[in-house]
mmCIF file of C-alpha atoms in Angstrom:
data_model
loop_
_atom_site.group_PDB
_atom_site.id
_atom_site.type_symbol
_atom_site.label_atom_id
_atom_site.label_comp_id
_atom_site.label_asym_id
_atom_site.label_seq_id
_atom_site.Cartn_x
_atom_site.Cartn_y
_atom_site.Cartn_z
ATOM 1 C CA MET N 1 178.628 73.259 94.365
ATOM 2 C CA VAL N 2 176.242 76.199 94.350
ATOM 3 C CA HIS N 3 175.205 75.910 97.991
ATOM 4 C CA GLU N 4 178.793 75.776 99.192
ATOM 5 C CA ARG N 5 179.414 79.021 97.311
ATOM 6 C CA GLY N 6 176.553 80.831 99.004
ATOM 7 C CA GLY N 7 174.016 80.441 96.186
ATOM 8 C CA TRP N 8 170.524 79.012 96.020
ATOM 9 C CA HIS N 9 167.839 78.263 93.451
ATOM 10 C CA GLY N 10 164.709 79.328 95.313
ATOM 11 C CA GLU N 11 162.040 77.200 93.673
ATOM 12 C CA VAL N 12 162.962 73.533 93.375
ATOM 13 C CA ARG N 13 159.882 71.725 92.068
ATOM 14 C CA PRO N 14 159.054 68.848 89.688
ATOM 15 C CA GLY N 15 158.330 71.018 86.661
ATOM 16 C CA LEU N 16 161.890 72.357 86.720
ATOM 17 C CA LEU N 17 163.640 68.959 86.955
ATOM 18 C CA LEU N 18 164.621 67.351 83.654
ATOM 19 C CA VAL N 19 166.043 63.884 83.120
ATOM 20 C CA GLY N 20 167.858 62.724 80.013
ATOM 21 C CA PRO N 21 168.865 61.234 77.720
ATOM 22 C CA LEU N 22 166.081 58.675 77.496
ATOM 23 C CA THR N 23 165.726 55.272 75.915
ATOM 24 C CA PHE N 24 162.568 54.157 74.118
ATOM 25 C CA LYS N 25 161.125 50.651 74.000
ATOM 26 C CA THR N 26 158.017 49.576 72.106
ATOM 27 C CA GLY N 27 156.028 46.789 73.698
ATOM 28 C CA ALA N 28 154.075 43.997 72.044
ATOM 29 C CA ASP N 29 150.908 46.072 72.353
ATOM 30 C CA GLY N 30 152.487 48.907 70.388
ATOM 31 C CA THR N 31 152.897 51.284 73.321
ATOM 32 C CA THR N 32 156.229 53.027 73.762
ATOM 33 C CA LYS N 33 157.826 53.359 77.179
ATOM 34 C CA ARG N 34 160.491 55.906 78.005
ATOM 35 C CA ARG N 35 163.215 55.073 80.497
ATOM 36 C CA PRO N 36 166.287 56.993 81.614
ATOM 37 C CA ALA N 37 169.386 55.835 79.753
ATOM 38 C CA PRO N 38 172.246 54.334 81.816
ATOM 39 C CA ASN N 39 174.115 57.647 81.531
ATOM 40 C CA ALA N 40 171.057 59.802 82.288
ATOM 41 C CA THR N 41 171.381 62.764 84.613
ATOM 42 C CA VAL N 42 168.882 65.097 86.260
ATOM 43 C CA LYS N 43 169.177 68.827 85.628
ATOM 44 C CA LEU N 44 167.551 71.646 87.575
ATOM 45 C CA THR N 45 166.416 74.321 85.142
ATOM 46 C CA GLU N 46 165.800 78.047 85.500
ATOM 47 C CA THR N 47 168.846 78.481 87.693
ATOM 48 C CA GLY N 48 169.459 82.188 87.962
ATOM 49 C CA LEU N 49 165.981 82.997 86.624
ATOM 50 C CA ILE N 50 163.885 82.744 89.805
ATOM 51 C CA PRO N 51 163.033 86.280 90.974
ATOM 52 C CA VAL N 52 163.142 87.184 94.640
ATOM 53 C CA ARG N 53 159.514 87.336 95.747
ATOM 54 C CA GLY N 54 157.847 88.392 98.969
ATOM 55 C CA PRO N 55 156.184 85.999 101.419
ATOM 56 C CA ALA N 56 154.306 83.348 99.482
ATOM 57 C CA ALA N 57 151.280 83.568 101.786
ATOM 58 C CA LEU N 58 150.679 87.175 100.731
ATOM 59 C CA ASP N 59 150.605 86.328 97.025
ATOM 60 C CA PRO N 60 150.299 82.538 96.773
ATOM 61 C CA PRO N 61 151.579 80.865 93.594
ATOM 62 C CA GLY N 62 149.751 77.957 92.015
ATOM 63 C CA ALA N 63 149.525 74.656 93.880
ATOM 64 C CA ASP N 64 152.155 73.133 91.572
ATOM 65 C CA THR N 65 154.658 75.600 93.073
ATOM 66 C CA LEU N 66 153.247 76.203 96.552
ATOM 67 C CA ALA N 67 153.256 72.500 97.467
ATOM 68 C CA TYR N 68 157.069 72.462 97.142
ATOM 69 C CA LEU N 69 157.926 75.664 99.012
ATOM 70 C CA ALA N 70 159.546 75.405 102.426
ATOM 71 C CA PRO N 71 157.465 76.577 105.421
ATOM 72 C CA GLU N 72 159.775 79.554 106.039
ATOM 73 C CA ARG N 73 159.000 80.877 102.552
ATOM 74 C CA LEU N 74 155.335 81.295 103.406
ATOM 75 C CA ASP N 75 155.715 84.256 105.736
ATOM 76 C CA ALA N 76 159.108 85.693 104.809
ATOM 77 C CA PRO N 77 161.279 86.093 101.675
ATOM 78 C CA ALA N 78 163.634 83.415 103.023
ATOM 79 C CA TYR N 79 165.839 82.115 100.202
ATOM 80 C CA THR N 80 168.425 79.638 101.471
ATOM 81 C CA PRO N 81 170.036 76.329 100.487
ATOM 82 C CA GLN N 82 167.872 74.680 103.158
ATOM 83 C CA GLY N 83 164.779 75.886 101.292
ATOM 84 C CA ASP N 84 166.097 74.175 98.154
ATOM 85 C CA ILE N 85 166.642 70.993 100.178
ATOM 86 C CA TYR N 86 162.994 71.084 101.285
ATOM 87 C CA GLY N 87 161.840 71.479 97.670
ATOM 88 C CA LEU N 88 163.996 68.564 96.539
ATOM 89 C CA GLY N 89 162.672 66.455 99.403
ATOM 90 C CA ALA N 90 159.117 67.262 98.315
ATOM 91 C CA CYS N 91 160.008 66.203 94.762
ATOM 92 C CA LEU N 92 161.442 62.918 96.024
ATOM 93 C CA TYR N 93 158.321 62.356 98.106
ATOM 94 C CA LEU N 94 156.184 62.850 94.977
ATOM 95 C CA MET N 95 158.289 60.422 92.955
ATOM 96 C CA LEU N 96 158.214 57.757 95.669
ATOM 97 C CA ALA N 97 154.654 58.169 96.939
ATOM 98 C CA GLY N 98 152.915 59.339 93.771
ATOM 99 C CA ARG N 99 151.585 62.446 95.496
ATOM 100 C CA PRO N 100 152.986 65.653 97.030
ATOM 101 C CA PRO N 101 153.797 65.751 100.749
ATOM 102 C CA HIS N 102 150.705 67.861 101.396
ATOM 103 C CA ALA N 103 147.416 67.874 99.497
ATOM 104 C CA ALA N 104 144.511 70.217 100.131
ATOM 105 C CA ALA N 105 141.263 71.373 98.591
ATOM 106 C CA GLY N 106 142.335 75.024 98.504
ATOM 107 C CA THR N 107 145.190 77.440 99.039
ATOM 108 C CA GLU N 108 144.439 78.300 102.669
ATOM 109 C CA GLU N 109 144.254 74.646 103.666
ATOM 110 C CA LEU N 110 147.513 73.931 101.851
ATOM 111 C CA LEU N 111 149.231 76.863 103.575
ATOM 112 C CA ALA N 112 148.053 75.600 106.962
ATOM 113 C CA LYS N 113 149.305 72.062 106.301
ATOM 114 C CA ILE N 114 152.744 73.235 105.156
ATOM 115 C CA ARG N 115 153.054 75.376 108.294
ATOM 116 C CA THR N 116 151.908 72.837 110.874
ATOM 117 C CA ALA N 117 151.497 69.291 109.541
ATOM 118 C CA ASP N 118 153.955 66.492 108.864
ATOM 119 C CA PRO N 119 153.537 64.522 105.634
ATOM 120 C CA ALA N 120 152.271 60.968 105.906
ATOM 121 C CA PRO N 121 155.281 58.713 106.601
ATOM 122 C CA LEU N 122 156.699 57.394 103.336
ATOM 123 C CA ARG N 123 156.898 53.858 104.693
ATOM 124 C CA ALA N 124 153.160 53.981 105.396
ATOM 125 C CA VAL N 125 152.545 54.816 101.743
ATOM 126 C CA ARG N 126 155.328 52.675 100.251
ATOM 127 C CA PRO N 127 156.377 49.903 102.690
ATOM 128 C CA ASP N 128 158.930 48.634 100.142
ATOM 129 C CA ILE N 129 161.072 51.773 100.405
ATOM 130 C CA PRO N 130 164.306 51.329 102.411
ATOM 131 C CA ALA N 131 163.910 52.757 105.896
ATOM 132 C CA ASP N 132 167.059 54.885 105.552
ATOM 133 C CA LEU N 133 165.789 56.448 102.315
ATOM 134 C CA ALA N 134 162.433 57.276 103.907
ATOM 135 C CA ALA N 135 164.259 58.797 106.884
ATOM 136 C CA LEU N 136 166.377 60.978 104.581
ATOM 137 C CA VAL N 137 163.324 62.351 102.776
ATOM 138 C CA THR N 138 161.674 62.996 106.146
ATOM 139 C CA ARG N 139 164.722 65.011 107.246
ATOM 140 C CA MET N 140 164.655 67.008 104.023
ATOM 141 C CA LEU N 141 161.010 67.885 104.727
ATOM 142 C CA ALA N 142 161.596 69.017 108.313
ATOM 143 C CA ARG N 143 159.685 72.214 109.053
ATOM 144 C CA ARG N 144 162.702 73.817 110.742
ATOM 145 C CA PRO N 145 165.557 74.587 108.302
ATOM 146 C CA GLU N 146 168.216 73.646 110.867
ATOM 147 C CA ASP N 147 166.774 70.114 111.075
ATOM 148 C CA ARG N 148 167.319 69.462 107.359
ATOM 149 C CA PRO N 149 170.516 68.479 105.543
ATOM 150 C CA GLN N 150 172.311 71.769 104.954
ATOM 151 C CA THR N 151 173.563 71.428 101.375
ATOM 152 C CA ALA N 152 172.866 69.518 98.170
ATOM 153 C CA ALA N 153 176.280 67.844 98.532
ATOM 154 C CA GLU N 154 175.162 66.332 101.842
ATOM 155 C CA VAL N 155 171.972 65.038 100.220
ATOM 156 C CA ALA N 156 173.879 63.635 97.229
ATOM 157 C CA ALA N 157 176.242 61.759 99.534
ATOM 158 C CA ALA N 158 173.300 60.295 101.487
ATOM 159 C CA LEU N 159 171.519 59.210 98.298
ATOM 160 C CA THR N 160 174.561 57.372 96.943
ATOM 161 C CA ALA N 161 173.667 54.242 98.912
ATOM 162 C CA PHE N 162 170.381 53.956 96.997
ATOM 163 C CA CYS N 163 171.772 54.561 93.487
ATOM 164 C CA ARG N 164 173.134 52.141 90.914
ATOM 165 C CA PRO N 165 176.877 52.415 90.315
ATOM 166 C CA GLY N 166 177.766 54.729 87.473
ATOM 167 C CA VAL N 167 179.991 57.524 86.323
ATOM 168 C CA VAL N 168 178.577 61.041 86.137
ATOM 169 C CA PRO N 169 180.492 63.422 83.851
ATOM 170 C CA ALA N 170 182.159 66.249 85.714
ATOM 171 C CA ALA N 171 180.151 69.469 85.426
ATOM 172 C CA PRO N 172 181.886 72.707 84.462
ATOM 173 C CA PRO N 173 182.201 75.375 87.168
ATOM 174 C CA VAL N 174 178.939 77.296 87.681
ATOM 175 C CA PRO N 175 179.442 81.080 87.619
ATOM 176 C CA MET N 176 177.540 82.933 90.278
ATOM 177 C CA ALA N 177 174.857 85.402 89.189
ATOM 178 C CA SER N 178 173.777 88.597 90.883
ATOM 179 C CA ALA N 179 172.284 88.680 94.376
ATOM 180 C CA ALA N 180 168.792 88.791 92.855
ATOM 181 C CA SER N 181 169.057 85.177 91.747
ATOM 182 C CA GLY N 182 170.678 81.913 92.713
ATOM 183 C CA VAL N 183 172.988 80.818 89.892
ATOM 184 C CA ALA N 184 173.567 81.217 86.172
ATOM 185 C CA PRO N 185 171.425 79.338 83.581
ATOM 186 C CA ALA N 186 172.219 75.665 83.074
ATOM 187 C CA ALA N 187 172.765 74.023 79.694
ATOM 188 C CA PRO N 188 169.744 72.166 78.222
ATOM 189 C CA VAL N 189 169.564 68.371 78.465
ATOM 190 C CA PRO N 190 168.954 66.528 75.135
ATOM 191 C CA HIS N 191 165.747 64.505 74.976
ATOM 192 C CA ALA N 192 164.792 65.481 78.500
ATOM 193 C CA VAL N 193 161.381 65.325 80.110
ATOM 194 C CA PRO N 194 160.037 66.807 83.358
ATOM 195 C CA VAL N 195 160.467 64.569 86.397
ATOM 196 C CA ALA N 196 157.034 64.480 88.029
ATOM 197 C CA THR N 197 156.248 60.886 88.966
ATOM 198 C CA ALA N 198 158.166 57.710 89.737
ATOM 199 C CA VAL N 199 159.297 55.541 86.819
ATOM 200 C CA GLU N 200 157.721 52.129 87.088
ATOM 201 C CA PRO N 201 160.234 49.239 87.042
ATOM 202 C CA GLU N 202 160.547 47.616 83.657
ATOM 203 C CA THR N 203 159.689 43.923 83.468
ATOM 204 C CA GLU N 204 160.635 41.452 80.790
ATOM 205 C CA ALA N 205 158.274 38.825 79.471
ATOM 206 C CA GLY N 206 159.238 35.445 80.816
#
């Protein structure tokens, strides 16, 4: 995987995660719901396209990016696999809790919270979430990089217990890009949509 080969993405956030293919179901009221197909996969886009930027606190990006940056990115150009793990943890927190780990009225408040505050415990927001899953997301959001899982492979292995059985097609080898970026561009996913919020469980009429 990319992290094991010394690469990184640098900006893992909801707007760059795509899921597909999707299935479509029209309800009795005429509304159409989209659901991931049984063979759906999640792709991280813009791999190899994220430029190396200076400390985020000196030139803050928009809240839709800043809220998913690791604390060490605020005051230094620290691009590491552990920073990607933090961003993925923040995305999982959003999907499970319906809100980012930190919310603030303005940039300075958001910067301060990312530096010093812990997110509200997931189990306080969603008591139905398995305790081990909530603990994993909490580890991914640790403020110190060494306290997080160290690679995406470690996270994937930990998430397996919470996933439905299935077969994921083997991905082709990812060529490494130059030192100015993490990895080479990924192939597009057909019928994909950004992953920003949790998918509500589908219920059948009794």
